[in-house]
Amino acid sequence: MTITPPALSVFETLESEVRSYCRGWPAVFDRAQGSRLHDEDGHTYLDFFAGAGSLNYGHNNPVLKRALIDYIERDGITHGLDMATAAKRAFLESLQNIVLRPRDLPYKVMFPGPTGTNAVEAALKLARKVKGRESVVSFTNAFHGMSLGSLAVTGNAFKRAGAGIPLVHGTPMPFDNYFDGQMPDFLWFERLLEDQGSGLNKPAAVIVETVQGEGGINVARAEWLRALQSLCERRDMLLIVDDIQMGCGRTGGFFSFEEAGIVPDIVTLSKSISGYGLPMSLCLFKPELDIWEPGEHNGTFRGNNPAFVTAAAALNAYWADGQMEKQTLARGEQVEQALLAMAAESADPGVSFRGRGLVWGLEFTDPARASAICARAFELGLLLETSGPRSEVVKLLPPLTVSPEELDEGLRILARSVRETA
């Protein structure tokens, strides 16, 4: 497929230089369905990006689209602040009956603003309010959002620098395998907590991603996560799991922490919780932490009722019978075998891969190689992005609803792109 770059004049002359994804994918997209997007010029692209994880059920999923259209056509509430609505009730009941009760999770549900970073800000604020302390521990290569509180617990230097002011009250610790197995887990963290001269204020909470998506697809071991929960319990710190990109089935189970058998104190969700790419986020927390005063944390767009409609439809369609988890794990095995073959075929001994469920990363020693692979894949009709602190990882994030044939097609394009950029 030969792609002629489109005329982008209005984007280049009017839109801010901050735009990013469009630079790697010079096309004007017009339609999308399932795992594919179509541009104005008639080219078709297989999507292994999935709206940065916000389209786990694909583009314009017909089940969710039907529910949304029906709701809009009957003049259902669109904007509801935190008022009680029929759409919100239906979503909460589905969440309780399909997700929380079967997993014995007693969480209260808070609707902050509609983005992931809104959920993180709410989680940080609540943890500090509950514990009466300011410090929050995060981990190397973490990414939790672009607002100031979230940036303070984010590791990426480029993103942090954009704040323009000091980012305070956050302390980074080594993520799992940061020292390549040369140091016992949490040795540094425990030592600082014990030492009255360490300078580490007693933290209110620890925030962690079980798989660091933007940080390079760094996968925490189940035993590491269990040890982290134990540490938090012993040291009177709340455990926050940021499940914004890895939740809603991305790693297999609905929550990414299920495999480890832990129950975080606070969980943040966004991206695919709406099911349709509509803005929506949740902050879940144990009932004893619900010490908010009415209106103490709010937001004009926390009541996105169309998102409640598609979220409830997604839960009922994909999570009521347990099949989605099995399918995702099977698709993940398909990806793993393909990446194993690519790494074995590569002349670069530094090529490695890692992942869980349907999130995988193929790492290269030269970051330019990863970018070149993504560029070549786009020319061949596949959307991929890079991740990692140096953009050295090719990141695979297809919809969970991708068919085995579509997955195989995309993996073949990726393998060809790897070969042709060697």
Coordinates of C-alpha atoms in Angstrom, one line a residue:
M1 CA 0.0 0.0 0.0
T2 CA 1.4 3.4 -1.0
I3 CA 0.2 6.3 1.1
T4 CA 0.3 9.9 -0.1
P5 CA 0.5 12.3 2.8
P6 CA -2.7 14.4 2.9
A7 CA -3.0 18.2 2.9
L8 CA -2.8 19.0 6.5
S9 CA -2.8 22.8 6.2
V10 CA -5.5 23.6 8.8
F11 CA -3.9 21.3 11.3
E12 CA -0.5 22.7 10.8
T13 CA -1.5 26.4 10.7
L14 CA -4.2 26.4 13.4
E15 CA -3.6 23.5 15.8
S16 CA -0.9 23.8 18.5
E17 CA 2.5 22.3 18.1
V18 CA 1.7 20.1 21.1
R19 CA -0.1 17.6 18.8
S20 CA 1.8 14.3 18.7
Y21 CA 0.2 11.1 17.3
C22 CA -0.8 12.8 14.1
R23 CA 2.9 13.4 13.3
G24 CA 3.6 9.7 13.2
W25 CA 0.4 8.9 11.3
P26 CA 0.0 11.5 8.5
A27 CA -3.5 10.7 7.4
V28 CA -6.9 12.3 7.9
F29 CA -9.0 9.5 9.4
D30 CA -12.7 9.5 8.6
R31 CA -14.4 6.2 9.6
A32 CA -13.6 3.3 11.9
Q33 CA -15.2 0.0 12.8
G34 CA -14.0 -2.9 14.9
S35 CA -10.2 -3.2 14.6
R36 CA -9.8 -0.9 11.5
L37 CA -9.7 2.8 10.6
H38 CA -10.2 4.3 7.2
D39 CA -8.8 7.6 6.0
E40 CA -10.3 10.1 3.6
D41 CA -8.3 8.7 0.7
G42 CA -9.7 5.2 1.1
H43 CA -6.7 3.6 2.8
T44 CA -7.5 1.1 5.6
Y45 CA -5.4 0.6 8.7
L46 CA -5.4 -2.2 11.2
D47 CA -5.4 -0.6 14.7
F48 CA -2.9 -1.9 17.3
F49 CA -3.2 1.3 19.3
A50 CA -6.9 1.2 20.3
G51 CA -7.2 4.8 21.3
A52 CA -4.2 4.4 23.8
G53 CA -6.3 1.6 25.4
S54 CA -9.6 3.4 25.5
L55 CA -11.1 1.2 22.7
N56 CA -10.8 -2.3 24.2
Y57 CA -14.1 -3.3 22.4
G58 CA -13.0 -1.8 19.1
H59 CA -14.3 1.2 17.1
N60 CA -18.0 1.7 17.0
N61 CA -18.8 -1.6 18.6
P62 CA -22.3 -2.4 17.3
V63 CA -23.7 -3.6 20.6
L64 CA -22.5 -0.4 22.4
K65 CA -23.5 1.8 19.4
R66 CA -27.0 0.5 19.4
A67 CA -27.4 1.2 23.2
L68 CA -26.0 4.7 22.7
I69 CA -28.2 5.6 19.7
D70 CA -31.3 4.3 21.4
Y71 CA -30.5 6.4 24.5
I72 CA -29.9 9.6 22.5
E73 CA -33.0 9.1 20.4
R74 CA -35.3 8.9 23.4
D75 CA -33.7 12.1 24.8
G76 CA -31.9 10.5 27.6
I77 CA -30.0 12.8 30.0
T78 CA -26.6 13.8 28.5
H79 CA -25.2 16.1 31.2
G80 CA -26.1 15.3 34.8
L81 CA -23.3 16.5 37.1
D82 CA -23.7 14.1 40.1
M83 CA -27.5 14.0 39.9
A84 CA -29.2 10.6 40.2
T85 CA -30.1 9.4 36.7
A86 CA -31.5 6.2 35.3
A87 CA -28.3 5.7 33.2
K88 CA -26.1 6.1 36.2
R89 CA -28.2 3.6 38.2
A90 CA -28.0 1.0 35.5
F91 CA -24.3 1.4 35.2
L92 CA -23.7 1.1 39.0
E93 CA -25.9 -1.9 39.2
S94 CA -24.0 -3.6 36.4
L95 CA -20.7 -2.7 37.9
Q96 CA -21.8 -4.1 41.3
N97 CA -23.3 -7.3 40.0
I98 CA -20.9 -8.2 37.2
V99 CA -17.6 -6.9 38.4
L100 CA -17.4 -6.0 42.2
R101 CA -19.5 -8.7 43.9
P102 CA -18.2 -11.7 42.0
R103 CA -14.6 -10.6 43.0
D104 CA -15.6 -9.8 46.6
L105 CA -14.5 -6.2 46.2
P106 CA -16.4 -3.9 48.6
Y107 CA -15.5 -0.6 46.8
K108 CA -17.4 2.6 46.9
V109 CA -17.6 4.3 43.6
M110 CA -16.6 8.0 43.0
F111 CA -17.1 9.8 39.7
P112 CA -14.4 12.5 39.4
G113 CA -13.8 14.4 36.2
P114 CA -13.9 12.4 33.0
T115 CA -10.2 11.7 32.4
G116 CA -7.6 9.4 33.8
T117 CA -5.6 12.1 35.5
N118 CA -8.8 13.3 37.2
A119 CA -9.2 9.9 38.8
V120 CA -5.5 9.9 39.9
E121 CA -5.8 13.4 41.4
A122 CA -8.9 12.3 43.3
A123 CA -7.1 9.2 44.6
L124 CA -4.1 11.2 45.8
K125 CA -6.2 13.8 47.4
L126 CA -8.3 11.2 49.3
A127 CA -5.2 9.3 50.4
R128 CA -3.7 12.4 51.9
K129 CA -7.0 13.4 53.5
V130 CA -7.4 10.0 55.1
K131 CA -3.8 9.7 56.4
G132 CA -3.1 13.3 57.1
R133 CA 0.2 13.2 55.3
E134 CA 1.5 14.7 52.1
S135 CA 4.1 12.3 50.7
V136 CA 3.2 9.7 48.1
V137 CA 5.6 7.0 46.8
S138 CA 5.6 6.1 43.1
F139 CA 7.9 4.0 40.9
T140 CA 10.6 4.5 38.3
N141 CA 9.2 4.9 34.8
A142 CA 5.6 5.4 36.1
F143 CA 3.1 7.4 34.2
H144 CA 0.0 8.6 36.0
G145 CA -1.2 11.7 34.0
M146 CA -0.4 15.2 32.9
S147 CA -2.0 17.4 35.6
L148 CA 0.3 18.6 38.4
G149 CA -0.5 16.0 41.1
S150 CA -0.3 13.2 38.6
L151 CA 3.0 14.5 37.1
A152 CA 4.5 14.6 40.6
V153 CA 4.2 10.8 40.7
T154 CA 5.2 10.3 37.0
G155 CA 8.8 9.4 36.2
N156 CA 9.2 10.6 32.6
A157 CA 11.6 13.6 32.7
F158 CA 10.2 15.2 29.5
K159 CA 6.6 15.1 30.8
R160 CA 7.7 16.4 34.2
A161 CA 9.6 19.3 32.7
G162 CA 6.4 20.6 31.1
A163 CA 5.0 21.5 34.5
G164 CA 7.1 24.6 34.7
I165 CA 7.1 24.5 38.6
P166 CA 8.6 22.1 41.2
L167 CA 6.7 18.9 41.5
V168 CA 6.5 18.1 45.2
H169 CA 5.3 15.5 47.7
G170 CA 6.2 12.6 45.4
T171 CA 9.1 10.2 46.0
P172 CA 10.2 7.5 43.4
M173 CA 11.2 4.0 44.3
P174 CA 12.6 1.2 42.1
F175 CA 9.9 -0.7 40.1
D176 CA 10.1 -4.5 40.0
N177 CA 13.4 -5.7 38.4
Y178 CA 14.8 -2.2 38.2
F179 CA 18.1 -3.6 39.4
D180 CA 17.9 -6.7 37.1
G181 CA 17.5 -8.9 40.2
Q182 CA 20.7 -7.7 41.9
M183 CA 18.9 -6.2 44.9
P184 CA 16.2 -7.7 47.1
D185 CA 12.7 -6.3 46.5
F186 CA 12.0 -3.1 48.5
L187 CA 15.4 -3.1 50.3
W188 CA 15.9 0.6 49.6
F189 CA 12.3 1.5 50.3
E190 CA 12.3 -0.4 53.7
R191 CA 15.6 1.1 54.7
L192 CA 14.4 4.7 54.1
L193 CA 11.2 4.1 56.0
E194 CA 13.2 2.7 59.0
D195 CA 15.9 5.4 59.0
Q196 CA 14.9 8.6 60.9
G197 CA 17.6 10.4 59.0
S198 CA 16.6 9.3 55.5
G199 CA 14.6 12.5 54.8
L200 CA 11.6 10.5 53.6
N201 CA 8.5 11.8 55.2
K202 CA 6.1 9.0 56.1
P203 CA 4.0 8.4 53.0
A204 CA 0.3 8.5 52.9
A205 CA 0.2 6.1 50.0
V206 CA 2.0 4.2 47.3
I207 CA 0.7 4.4 43.7
V208 CA 1.6 1.7 41.2
E209 CA 0.8 0.3 37.7
T210 CA 0.9 -3.5 37.6
V211 CA 2.1 -3.1 34.0
Q212 CA 3.7 0.2 33.1
G213 CA 2.3 1.0 29.7
E214 CA 3.9 4.4 28.8
G215 CA 7.0 3.4 30.8
G216 CA 7.9 0.6 28.4
I217 CA 5.6 -2.4 29.1
N218 CA 7.3 -3.2 32.4
V219 CA 5.4 -6.1 34.0
A220 CA 5.4 -6.4 37.8
R221 CA 5.5 -10.0 39.1
A222 CA 2.6 -11.2 41.1
E223 CA 4.9 -11.9 44.1
W224 CA 6.3 -8.3 43.9
L225 CA 2.8 -6.9 44.0
R226 CA 1.9 -9.1 47.0
A227 CA 5.0 -8.0 48.8
L228 CA 4.2 -4.3 48.1
Q229 CA 0.7 -4.8 49.6
S230 CA 2.2 -6.4 52.6
L231 CA 4.7 -3.5 53.0
C232 CA 1.9 -0.9 52.7
E233 CA -0.1 -2.8 55.4
R234 CA 2.8 -3.0 57.8
R235 CA 3.8 0.7 57.3
D236 CA 0.3 2.1 57.4
M237 CA 0.3 3.3 53.8
L238 CA -2.6 3.1 51.4
L239 CA -2.0 1.1 48.2
I240 CA -3.3 2.8 45.0
V241 CA -3.4 0.8 41.8
D242 CA -3.6 2.9 38.7
D243 CA -5.6 0.6 36.3
I244 CA -6.4 3.3 33.8
Q245 CA -4.8 1.6 30.9
M246 CA -4.4 -1.9 32.1
G247 CA -7.8 -2.3 33.7
C248 CA -11.1 -3.3 31.9
G249 CA -9.6 -6.6 30.7
R250 CA -6.4 -5.5 29.1
T251 CA -4.3 -8.0 30.9
G252 CA -6.9 -10.8 31.1
G253 CA -9.0 -10.2 34.3
F254 CA -11.2 -7.2 34.5
F255 CA -8.7 -5.7 36.9
S256 CA -5.0 -6.1 36.2
F257 CA -4.2 -6.9 39.9
E258 CA -6.5 -9.9 40.1
E259 CA -3.7 -12.3 39.1
A260 CA -1.7 -11.2 42.1
G261 CA -4.6 -11.8 44.5
I262 CA -4.3 -8.4 46.1
V263 CA -7.0 -5.9 47.1
P264 CA -5.8 -2.3 46.7
D265 CA -7.2 0.3 49.0
I266 CA -7.9 2.6 46.0
V267 CA -8.2 1.9 42.3
T268 CA -8.4 4.3 39.4
L269 CA -10.1 3.4 36.1
S270 CA -10.7 5.4 32.9
K271 CA -10.0 4.8 29.2
S272 CA -12.1 1.7 28.4
I273 CA -14.5 1.9 31.3
S274 CA -17.0 3.7 29.1
G275 CA -16.5 1.0 26.5
Y276 CA -16.9 3.4 23.5
G277 CA -14.1 5.9 23.9
L278 CA -16.4 8.4 25.7
P279 CA -14.7 10.4 28.5
M280 CA -15.3 8.7 31.8
S281 CA -13.3 7.8 34.9
L282 CA -13.8 6.2 38.3
C283 CA -12.1 6.2 41.6
L284 CA -12.9 3.1 43.6
F285 CA -12.0 2.8 47.3
K286 CA -12.7 0.8 50.4
P287 CA -15.8 2.0 52.3
E288 CA -13.8 3.1 55.4
L289 CA -11.9 5.6 53.3
D290 CA -15.1 7.4 52.2
I291 CA -14.6 10.4 54.4
W292 CA -15.4 13.1 51.8
E293 CA -17.7 15.9 52.7
P294 CA -20.4 16.6 50.1
G295 CA -19.0 18.6 47.3
E296 CA -15.4 18.5 48.6
H297 CA -14.2 17.1 45.3
N298 CA -16.4 17.7 42.2
G299 CA -16.3 18.4 38.5
T300 CA -18.8 19.7 35.9
F301 CA -18.4 16.7 33.6
R302 CA -18.4 13.9 36.1
G303 CA -21.9 12.9 35.0
N304 CA -21.4 11.8 31.4
N305 CA -24.6 9.8 31.0
P306 CA -24.0 8.6 27.5
A307 CA -20.8 7.0 28.8
F308 CA -22.7 5.3 31.6
V309 CA -25.0 3.8 28.9
T310 CA -22.1 2.3 26.9
A311 CA -20.2 1.3 30.0
A312 CA -23.2 -0.7 31.3
A313 CA -23.7 -2.3 27.8
A314 CA -20.0 -3.3 27.7
L315 CA -20.2 -5.0 31.1
N316 CA -23.3 -6.8 30.2
A317 CA -22.1 -7.9 26.8
Y318 CA -18.6 -8.9 27.6
W319 CA -18.1 -9.6 31.3
A320 CA -21.2 -11.4 32.5
D321 CA -20.0 -14.9 31.4
G322 CA -16.3 -14.9 31.9
Q323 CA -15.4 -15.5 28.2
M324 CA -13.6 -12.2 27.6
E325 CA -10.8 -13.1 30.0
K326 CA -10.3 -16.5 28.4
Q327 CA -10.3 -15.0 24.9
T328 CA -7.8 -12.2 25.8
L329 CA -5.4 -14.7 27.3
A330 CA -5.6 -16.9 24.2
R331 CA -4.9 -13.9 22.0
G332 CA -2.0 -13.0 24.2
E333 CA -0.5 -16.4 23.7
Q334 CA -0.8 -15.8 19.9
V335 CA 1.1 -12.5 20.2
E336 CA 3.8 -14.0 22.5
Q337 CA 4.6 -16.8 20.0
A338 CA 4.9 -14.3 17.2
L339 CA 7.2 -12.0 19.2
L340 CA 9.3 -15.0 20.2
A341 CA 9.8 -15.8 16.5
M342 CA 10.7 -12.1 15.7
A343 CA 13.2 -11.9 18.5
A344 CA 14.8 -15.2 17.5
E345 CA 15.0 -14.1 13.9
S346 CA 16.5 -10.7 14.7
A347 CA 20.3 -10.2 14.2
D348 CA 20.2 -7.8 17.2
P349 CA 20.9 -9.7 20.4
G350 CA 19.5 -6.9 22.4
V351 CA 15.9 -7.4 21.1
S352 CA 13.5 -8.5 23.9
F353 CA 9.8 -8.6 24.5
R354 CA 7.4 -8.7 27.4
G355 CA 3.7 -8.3 28.2
R356 CA 0.5 -9.8 29.6
G357 CA -2.8 -10.4 28.1
L358 CA -3.1 -8.1 25.1
V359 CA -0.5 -5.5 26.0
W360 CA 3.0 -6.3 24.7
G361 CA 6.2 -4.5 24.0
L362 CA 9.1 -5.3 21.6
E363 CA 12.2 -3.5 22.9
F364 CA 15.3 -2.5 20.8
T365 CA 18.6 -1.2 22.0
D366 CA 18.4 1.7 19.5
P367 CA 15.3 3.8 20.0
A368 CA 15.5 5.0 16.4
R369 CA 14.9 1.4 15.3
A370 CA 11.6 1.3 17.3
S371 CA 10.4 4.5 15.7
A372 CA 11.4 3.3 12.2
I373 CA 9.5 0.1 12.7
C374 CA 6.3 2.0 13.7
A375 CA 6.8 4.3 10.7
R376 CA 7.2 1.4 8.3
A377 CA 4.2 -0.4 9.8
F378 CA 2.1 2.7 9.2
E379 CA 3.1 2.6 5.5
L380 CA 2.0 -1.0 5.4
G381 CA -1.3 -0.2 7.1
L382 CA -0.8 -0.9 10.8
L383 CA -1.0 1.6 13.6
L384 CA 1.6 1.2 16.4
E385 CA 3.1 3.5 18.9
T386 CA 6.4 3.5 20.9
S387 CA 6.7 3.7 24.6
G388 CA 9.5 3.7 27.2
P389 CA 11.7 6.5 28.5
R390 CA 13.6 6.6 25.2
S391 CA 10.7 5.5 23.0
E392 CA 12.7 2.3 22.6
V393 CA 9.7 -0.1 22.8
V394 CA 7.2 -0.9 20.0
K395 CA 3.9 -1.2 21.9
L396 CA 1.1 -3.5 20.9
L397 CA -2.3 -2.6 22.2
P398 CA -4.9 -4.1 19.8
P399 CA -8.6 -4.1 20.7
L400 CA -9.6 -7.1 22.9
T401 CA -12.2 -7.9 20.3
V402 CA -9.6 -8.4 17.6
S403 CA -10.1 -11.6 15.6
P404 CA -7.3 -14.2 15.4
E405 CA -7.1 -13.5 11.7
E406 CA -6.7 -9.7 12.3
L407 CA -4.2 -10.4 15.0
D408 CA -2.2 -12.6 12.7
E409 CA -2.3 -10.0 9.9
G410 CA -1.0 -7.3 12.2
L411 CA 1.8 -9.5 13.5
R412 CA 2.8 -10.3 10.0
I413 CA 3.0 -6.6 9.2
L414 CA 5.1 -6.0 12.3
A415 CA 7.5 -8.9 11.5
R416 CA 7.9 -7.4 8.0
S417 CA 8.6 -4.0 9.4
V418 CA 11.2 -5.4 11.8
R419 CA 12.9 -7.2 8.9
E420 CA 12.8 -4.2 6.6
T421 CA 14.3 -1.8 9.1
A422 CA 17.2 -4.0 10.2

